[in-house]
mmCIF file of C-alpha atoms (C1' of nucleotides) in Angstrom:
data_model
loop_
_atom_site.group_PDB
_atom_site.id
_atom_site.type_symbol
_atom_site.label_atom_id
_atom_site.label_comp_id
_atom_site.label_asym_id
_atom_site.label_seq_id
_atom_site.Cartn_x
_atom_site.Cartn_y
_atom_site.Cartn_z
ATOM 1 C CA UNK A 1 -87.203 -81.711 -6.106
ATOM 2 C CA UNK A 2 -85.398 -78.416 -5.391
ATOM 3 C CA UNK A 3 -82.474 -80.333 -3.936
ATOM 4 C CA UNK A 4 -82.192 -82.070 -6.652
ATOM 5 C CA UNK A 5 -80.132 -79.630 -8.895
ATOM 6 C CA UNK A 6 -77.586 -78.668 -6.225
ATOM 7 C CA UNK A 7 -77.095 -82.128 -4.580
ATOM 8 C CA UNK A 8 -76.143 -83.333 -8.349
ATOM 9 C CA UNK A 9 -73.707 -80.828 -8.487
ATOM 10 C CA UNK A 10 -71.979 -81.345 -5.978
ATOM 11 C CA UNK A 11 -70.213 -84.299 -6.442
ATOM 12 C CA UNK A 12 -69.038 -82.975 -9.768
ATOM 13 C CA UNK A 13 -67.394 -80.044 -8.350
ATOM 14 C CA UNK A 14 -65.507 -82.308 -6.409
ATOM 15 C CA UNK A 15 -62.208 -82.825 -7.979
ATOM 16 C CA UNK A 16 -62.846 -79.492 -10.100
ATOM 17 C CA UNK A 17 -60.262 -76.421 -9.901
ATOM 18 C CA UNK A 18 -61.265 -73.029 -9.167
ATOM 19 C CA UNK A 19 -59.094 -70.168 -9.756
ATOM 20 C CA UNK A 20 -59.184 -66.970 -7.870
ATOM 21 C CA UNK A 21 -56.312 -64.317 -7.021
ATOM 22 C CA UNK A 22 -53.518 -65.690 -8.460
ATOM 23 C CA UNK A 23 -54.497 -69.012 -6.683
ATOM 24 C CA UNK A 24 -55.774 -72.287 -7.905
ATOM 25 C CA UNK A 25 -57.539 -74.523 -5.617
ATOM 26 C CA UNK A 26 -58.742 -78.176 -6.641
ATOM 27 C CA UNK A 27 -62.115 -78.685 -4.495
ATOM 28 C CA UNK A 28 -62.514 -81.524 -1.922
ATOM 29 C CA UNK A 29 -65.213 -80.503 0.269
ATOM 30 C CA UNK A 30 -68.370 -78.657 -0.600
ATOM 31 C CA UNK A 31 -71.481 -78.210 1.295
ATOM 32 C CA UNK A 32 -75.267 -77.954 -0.332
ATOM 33 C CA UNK A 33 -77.889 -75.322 0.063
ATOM 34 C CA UNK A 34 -81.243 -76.231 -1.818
ATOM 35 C CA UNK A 35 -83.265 -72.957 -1.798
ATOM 36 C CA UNK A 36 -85.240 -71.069 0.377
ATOM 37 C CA UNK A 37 -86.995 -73.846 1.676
ATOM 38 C CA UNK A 38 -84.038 -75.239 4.033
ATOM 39 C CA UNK A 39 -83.899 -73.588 6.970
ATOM 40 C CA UNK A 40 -80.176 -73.856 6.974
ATOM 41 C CA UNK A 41 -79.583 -71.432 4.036
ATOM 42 C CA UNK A 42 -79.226 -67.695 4.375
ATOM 43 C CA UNK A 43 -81.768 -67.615 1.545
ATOM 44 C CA UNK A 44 -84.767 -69.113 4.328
ATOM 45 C CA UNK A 45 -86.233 -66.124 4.706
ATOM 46 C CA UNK A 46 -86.832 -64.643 0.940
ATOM 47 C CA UNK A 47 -84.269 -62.606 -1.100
ATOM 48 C CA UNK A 48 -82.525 -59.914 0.846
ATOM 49 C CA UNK A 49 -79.778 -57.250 -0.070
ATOM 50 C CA UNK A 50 -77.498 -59.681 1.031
ATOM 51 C CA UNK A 51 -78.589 -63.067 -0.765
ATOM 52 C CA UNK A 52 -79.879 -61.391 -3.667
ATOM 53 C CA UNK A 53 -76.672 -63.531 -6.099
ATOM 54 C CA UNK A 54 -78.102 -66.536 -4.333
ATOM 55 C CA UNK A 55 -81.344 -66.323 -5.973
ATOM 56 C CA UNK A 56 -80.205 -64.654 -9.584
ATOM 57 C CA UNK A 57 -78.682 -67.370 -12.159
ATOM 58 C CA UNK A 58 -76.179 -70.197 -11.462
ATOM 59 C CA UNK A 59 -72.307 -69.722 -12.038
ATOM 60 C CA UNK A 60 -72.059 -66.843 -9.898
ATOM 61 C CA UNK A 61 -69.953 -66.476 -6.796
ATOM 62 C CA UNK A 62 -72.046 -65.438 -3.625
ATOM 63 C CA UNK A 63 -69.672 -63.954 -0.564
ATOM 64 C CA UNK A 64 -71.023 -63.594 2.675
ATOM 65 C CA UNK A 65 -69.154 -62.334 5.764
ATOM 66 C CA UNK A 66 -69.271 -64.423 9.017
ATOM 67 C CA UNK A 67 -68.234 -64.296 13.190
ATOM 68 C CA UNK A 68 -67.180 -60.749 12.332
ATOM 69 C CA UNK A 69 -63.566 -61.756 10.894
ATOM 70 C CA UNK A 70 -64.065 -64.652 8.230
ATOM 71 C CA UNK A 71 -65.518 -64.668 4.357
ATOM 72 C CA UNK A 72 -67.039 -67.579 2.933
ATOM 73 C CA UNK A 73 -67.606 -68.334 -0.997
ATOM 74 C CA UNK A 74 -70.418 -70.156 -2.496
ATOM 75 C CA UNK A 75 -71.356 -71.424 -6.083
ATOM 76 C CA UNK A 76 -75.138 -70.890 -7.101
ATOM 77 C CA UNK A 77 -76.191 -74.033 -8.780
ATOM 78 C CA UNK A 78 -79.535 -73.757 -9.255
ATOM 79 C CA UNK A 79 -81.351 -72.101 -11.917
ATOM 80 C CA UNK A 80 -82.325 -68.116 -10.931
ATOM 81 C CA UNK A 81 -84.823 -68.194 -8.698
ATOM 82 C CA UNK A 82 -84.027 -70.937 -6.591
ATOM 83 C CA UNK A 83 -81.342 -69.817 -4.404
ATOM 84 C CA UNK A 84 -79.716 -73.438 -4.393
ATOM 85 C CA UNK A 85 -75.779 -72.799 -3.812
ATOM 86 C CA UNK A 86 -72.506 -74.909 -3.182
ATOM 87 C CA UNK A 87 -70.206 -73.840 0.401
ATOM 88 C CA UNK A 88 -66.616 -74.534 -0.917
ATOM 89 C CA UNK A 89 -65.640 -75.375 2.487
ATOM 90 C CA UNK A 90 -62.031 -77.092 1.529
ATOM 91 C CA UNK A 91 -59.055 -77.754 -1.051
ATOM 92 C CA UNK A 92 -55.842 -78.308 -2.005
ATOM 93 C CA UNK A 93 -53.852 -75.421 -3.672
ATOM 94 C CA UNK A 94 -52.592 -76.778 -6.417
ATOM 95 C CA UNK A 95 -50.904 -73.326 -7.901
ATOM 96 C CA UNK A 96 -50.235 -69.868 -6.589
ATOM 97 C CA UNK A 97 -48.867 -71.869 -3.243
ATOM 98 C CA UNK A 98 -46.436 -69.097 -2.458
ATOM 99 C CA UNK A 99 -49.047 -66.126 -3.009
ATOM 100 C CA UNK A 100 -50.982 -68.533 -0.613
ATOM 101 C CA UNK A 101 -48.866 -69.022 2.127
ATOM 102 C CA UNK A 102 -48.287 -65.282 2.180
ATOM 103 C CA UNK A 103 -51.879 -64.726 2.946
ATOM 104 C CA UNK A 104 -52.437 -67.624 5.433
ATOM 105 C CA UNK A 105 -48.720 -67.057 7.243
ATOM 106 C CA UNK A 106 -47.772 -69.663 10.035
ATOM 107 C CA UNK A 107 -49.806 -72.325 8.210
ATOM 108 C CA UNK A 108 -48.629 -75.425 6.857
ATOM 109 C CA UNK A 109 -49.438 -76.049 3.593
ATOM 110 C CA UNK A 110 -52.067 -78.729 3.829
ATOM 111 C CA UNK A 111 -54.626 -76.138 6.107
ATOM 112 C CA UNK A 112 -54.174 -73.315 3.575
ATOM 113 C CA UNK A 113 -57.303 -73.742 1.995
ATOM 114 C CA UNK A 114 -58.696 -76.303 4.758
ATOM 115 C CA UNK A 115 -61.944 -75.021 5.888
ATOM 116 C CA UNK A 116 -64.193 -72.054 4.135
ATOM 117 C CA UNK A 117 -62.956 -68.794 6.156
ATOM 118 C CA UNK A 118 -59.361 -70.138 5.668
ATOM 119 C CA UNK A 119 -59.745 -71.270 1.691
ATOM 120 C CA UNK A 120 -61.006 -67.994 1.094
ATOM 121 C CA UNK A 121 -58.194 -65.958 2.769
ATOM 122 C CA UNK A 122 -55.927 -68.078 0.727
ATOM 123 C CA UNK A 123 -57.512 -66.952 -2.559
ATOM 124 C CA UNK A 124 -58.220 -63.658 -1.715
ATOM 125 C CA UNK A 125 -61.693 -63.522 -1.873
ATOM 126 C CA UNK A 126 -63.832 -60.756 0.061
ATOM 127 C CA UNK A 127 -67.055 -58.897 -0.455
ATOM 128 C CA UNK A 128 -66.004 -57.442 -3.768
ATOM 129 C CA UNK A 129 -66.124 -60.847 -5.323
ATOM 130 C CA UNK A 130 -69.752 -61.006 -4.135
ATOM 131 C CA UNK A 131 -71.861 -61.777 -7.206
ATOM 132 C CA UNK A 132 -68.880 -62.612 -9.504
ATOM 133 C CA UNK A 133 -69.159 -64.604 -12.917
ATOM 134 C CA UNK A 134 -67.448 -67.830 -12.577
ATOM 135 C CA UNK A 135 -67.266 -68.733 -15.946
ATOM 136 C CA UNK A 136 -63.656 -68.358 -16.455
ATOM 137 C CA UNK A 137 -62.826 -69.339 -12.651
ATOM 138 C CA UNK A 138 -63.961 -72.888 -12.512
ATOM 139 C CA UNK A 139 -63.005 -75.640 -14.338
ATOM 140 C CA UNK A 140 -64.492 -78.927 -14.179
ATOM 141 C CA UNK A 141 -61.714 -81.956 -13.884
ATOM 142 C CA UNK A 142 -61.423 -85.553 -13.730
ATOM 143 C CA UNK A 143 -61.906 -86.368 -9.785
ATOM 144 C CA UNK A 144 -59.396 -88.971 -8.192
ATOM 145 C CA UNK A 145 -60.796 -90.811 -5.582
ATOM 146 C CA UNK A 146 -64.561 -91.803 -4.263
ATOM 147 C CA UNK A 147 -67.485 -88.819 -2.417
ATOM 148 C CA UNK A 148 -68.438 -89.484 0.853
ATOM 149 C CA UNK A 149 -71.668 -87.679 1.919
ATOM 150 C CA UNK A 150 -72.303 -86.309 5.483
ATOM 151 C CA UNK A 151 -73.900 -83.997 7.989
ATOM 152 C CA UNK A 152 -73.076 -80.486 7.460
ATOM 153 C CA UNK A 153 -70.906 -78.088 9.465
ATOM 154 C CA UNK A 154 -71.600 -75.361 11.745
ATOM 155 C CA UNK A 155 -75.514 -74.983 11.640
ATOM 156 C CA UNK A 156 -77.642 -75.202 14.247
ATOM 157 C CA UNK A 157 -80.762 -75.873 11.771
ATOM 158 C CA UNK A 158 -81.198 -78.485 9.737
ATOM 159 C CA UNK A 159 -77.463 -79.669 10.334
ATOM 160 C CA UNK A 160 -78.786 -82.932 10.173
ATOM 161 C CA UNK A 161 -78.945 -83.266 6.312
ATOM 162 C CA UNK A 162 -76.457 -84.928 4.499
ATOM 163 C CA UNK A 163 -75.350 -82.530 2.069
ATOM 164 C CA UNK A 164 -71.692 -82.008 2.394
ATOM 165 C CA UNK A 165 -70.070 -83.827 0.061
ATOM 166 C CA UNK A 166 -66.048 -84.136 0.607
ATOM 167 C CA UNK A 167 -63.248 -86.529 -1.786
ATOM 168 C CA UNK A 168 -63.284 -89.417 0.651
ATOM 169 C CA UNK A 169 -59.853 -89.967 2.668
ATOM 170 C CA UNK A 170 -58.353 -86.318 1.176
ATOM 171 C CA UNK A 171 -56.002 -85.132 3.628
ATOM 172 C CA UNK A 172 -57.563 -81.319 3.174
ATOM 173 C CA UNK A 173 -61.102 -82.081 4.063
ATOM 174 C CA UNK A 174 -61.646 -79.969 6.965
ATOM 175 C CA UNK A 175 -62.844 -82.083 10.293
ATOM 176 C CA UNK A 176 -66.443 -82.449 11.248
ATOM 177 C CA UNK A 177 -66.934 -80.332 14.208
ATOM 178 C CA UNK A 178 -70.725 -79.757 15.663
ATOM 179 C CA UNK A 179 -72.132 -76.575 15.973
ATOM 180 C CA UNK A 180 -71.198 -75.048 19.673
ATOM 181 C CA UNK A 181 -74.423 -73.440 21.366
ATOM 182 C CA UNK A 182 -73.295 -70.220 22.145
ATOM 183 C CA UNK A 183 -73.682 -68.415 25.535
ATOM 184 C CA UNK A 184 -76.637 -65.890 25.562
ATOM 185 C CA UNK A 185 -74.473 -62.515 27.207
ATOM 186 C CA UNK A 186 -77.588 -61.887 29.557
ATOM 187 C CA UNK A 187 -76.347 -63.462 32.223
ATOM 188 C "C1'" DG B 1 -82.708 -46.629 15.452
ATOM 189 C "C1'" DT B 2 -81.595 -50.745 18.283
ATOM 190 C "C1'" DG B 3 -80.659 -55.682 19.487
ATOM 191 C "C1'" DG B 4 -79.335 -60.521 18.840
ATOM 192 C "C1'" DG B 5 -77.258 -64.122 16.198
ATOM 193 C "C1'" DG B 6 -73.980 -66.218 12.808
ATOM 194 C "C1'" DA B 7 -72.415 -71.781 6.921
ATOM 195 C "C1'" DT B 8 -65.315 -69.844 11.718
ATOM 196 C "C1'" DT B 9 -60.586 -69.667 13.122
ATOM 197 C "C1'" DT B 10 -56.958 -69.179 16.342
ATOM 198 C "C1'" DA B 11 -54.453 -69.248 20.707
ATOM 199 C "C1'" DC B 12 -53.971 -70.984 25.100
ATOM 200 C "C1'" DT B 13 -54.358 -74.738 28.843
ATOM 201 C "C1'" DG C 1 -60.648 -79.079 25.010
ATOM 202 C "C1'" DT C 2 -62.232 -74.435 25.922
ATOM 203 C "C1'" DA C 3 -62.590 -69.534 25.220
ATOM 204 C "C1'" DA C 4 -62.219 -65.320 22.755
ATOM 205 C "C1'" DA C 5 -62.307 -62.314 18.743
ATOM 206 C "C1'" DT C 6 -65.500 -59.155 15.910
ATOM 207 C "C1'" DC C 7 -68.430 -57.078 11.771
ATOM 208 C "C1'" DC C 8 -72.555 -57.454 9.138
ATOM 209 C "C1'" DC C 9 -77.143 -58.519 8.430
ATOM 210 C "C1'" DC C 10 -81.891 -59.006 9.462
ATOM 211 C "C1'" DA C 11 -86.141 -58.292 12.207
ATOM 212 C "C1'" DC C 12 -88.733 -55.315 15.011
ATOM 213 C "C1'" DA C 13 -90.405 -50.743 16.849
#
DNA sequence: GTGGGGATTTACT
DNA sequence: GTAAATCCCCACA
């Protein structure tokens, strides 16, 4: 059960705070990646440069840079050698609004940390964070409200699975929008 | 050394 | 709702 570890954890990061930047965020939508054997996860094809935090121990921070403009921030769960990490895809700043808003400007205060490029612009996070110890970032917390569990967001394998876990009815859970099929630029 | 794809967001219609 | 923006990473030769 190499899902097991990661799907477990998700719901408890749910409701938790993570601090990054000068920002707080409290967590209301996370997505699961168990290992190299889903073909969803970065880690599919065997420890690379890039995934090597994914596969060393849990409580790290693993940063990867997407659609040539966005970060996204991940929490390895599962124990080294698994590569089983958490997407924080969404959450409500709940301190450090102002140093927020000055990251994210034009957006209202409910999408400032609404979706995983976004709730990492708002914190600040970028490459350099890749691989950070999150020991002193995260902080589990008392969760108001029930977990819904869903398809996940933005893959086009394996987006099927229900492993994104969000605070069911939170006004900051990002929408559920299906993976476009992108034009091939042969034509 | 080169080519193709990606765990997204934003602006415009 | 649809289209565009844009760097990095990985696989192959």
């Amino acid at each position: 059960m190499l899902a097991g570890p990661v799907l477990d954890a998700a719901p408890r990061l749910l409701g938790a705070t993570f601090t990054h930047g000068g920002v707080t965020v409290r967590l209301t939508e996370v997505e699961a990646y168990a290992g190299a054997e889903d073909p969803g996860s970065h880690a599919h094809r065997g420890m690379t440069q890039r995934t090597a935090v994914m596969f060393g121990p849990p409580g790290r921070l693993y940063v990867y840079f997407t659609y040539g403009m966005h970060f996204c921030c991940n929490v390895v769960c599962g124990p080294e050698g698994e590569a089983s990490a958490l997407l924080l895809r969404a959450g409500e700043v709940v301190d450090g609004v102002e140093l927020a808003r000055s990251r994210r400007p034009g957006s209202s205060d409910r999408d400032l940390a609404r979706g995983p490029g976004r709730l990492c612009k708002a914190m600040g996070i970028e490459r350099s964070d890749n691989g950070l110890d999150l020991a002193e970032h995260l902080q589990l917390a008392p969760r108001a409200g029930d977990v819904s569990a869903g398809p996940r967001v933005g893959l086009r394998l394996a987006a099927e699975r229900p492993w994104r876990f969000w605070v069911t009815g939170d006004p900051t859970v990002s929408r559920y929008v299906a993976a476009k099929p992108r034009p091939t630029r042969s034509g």
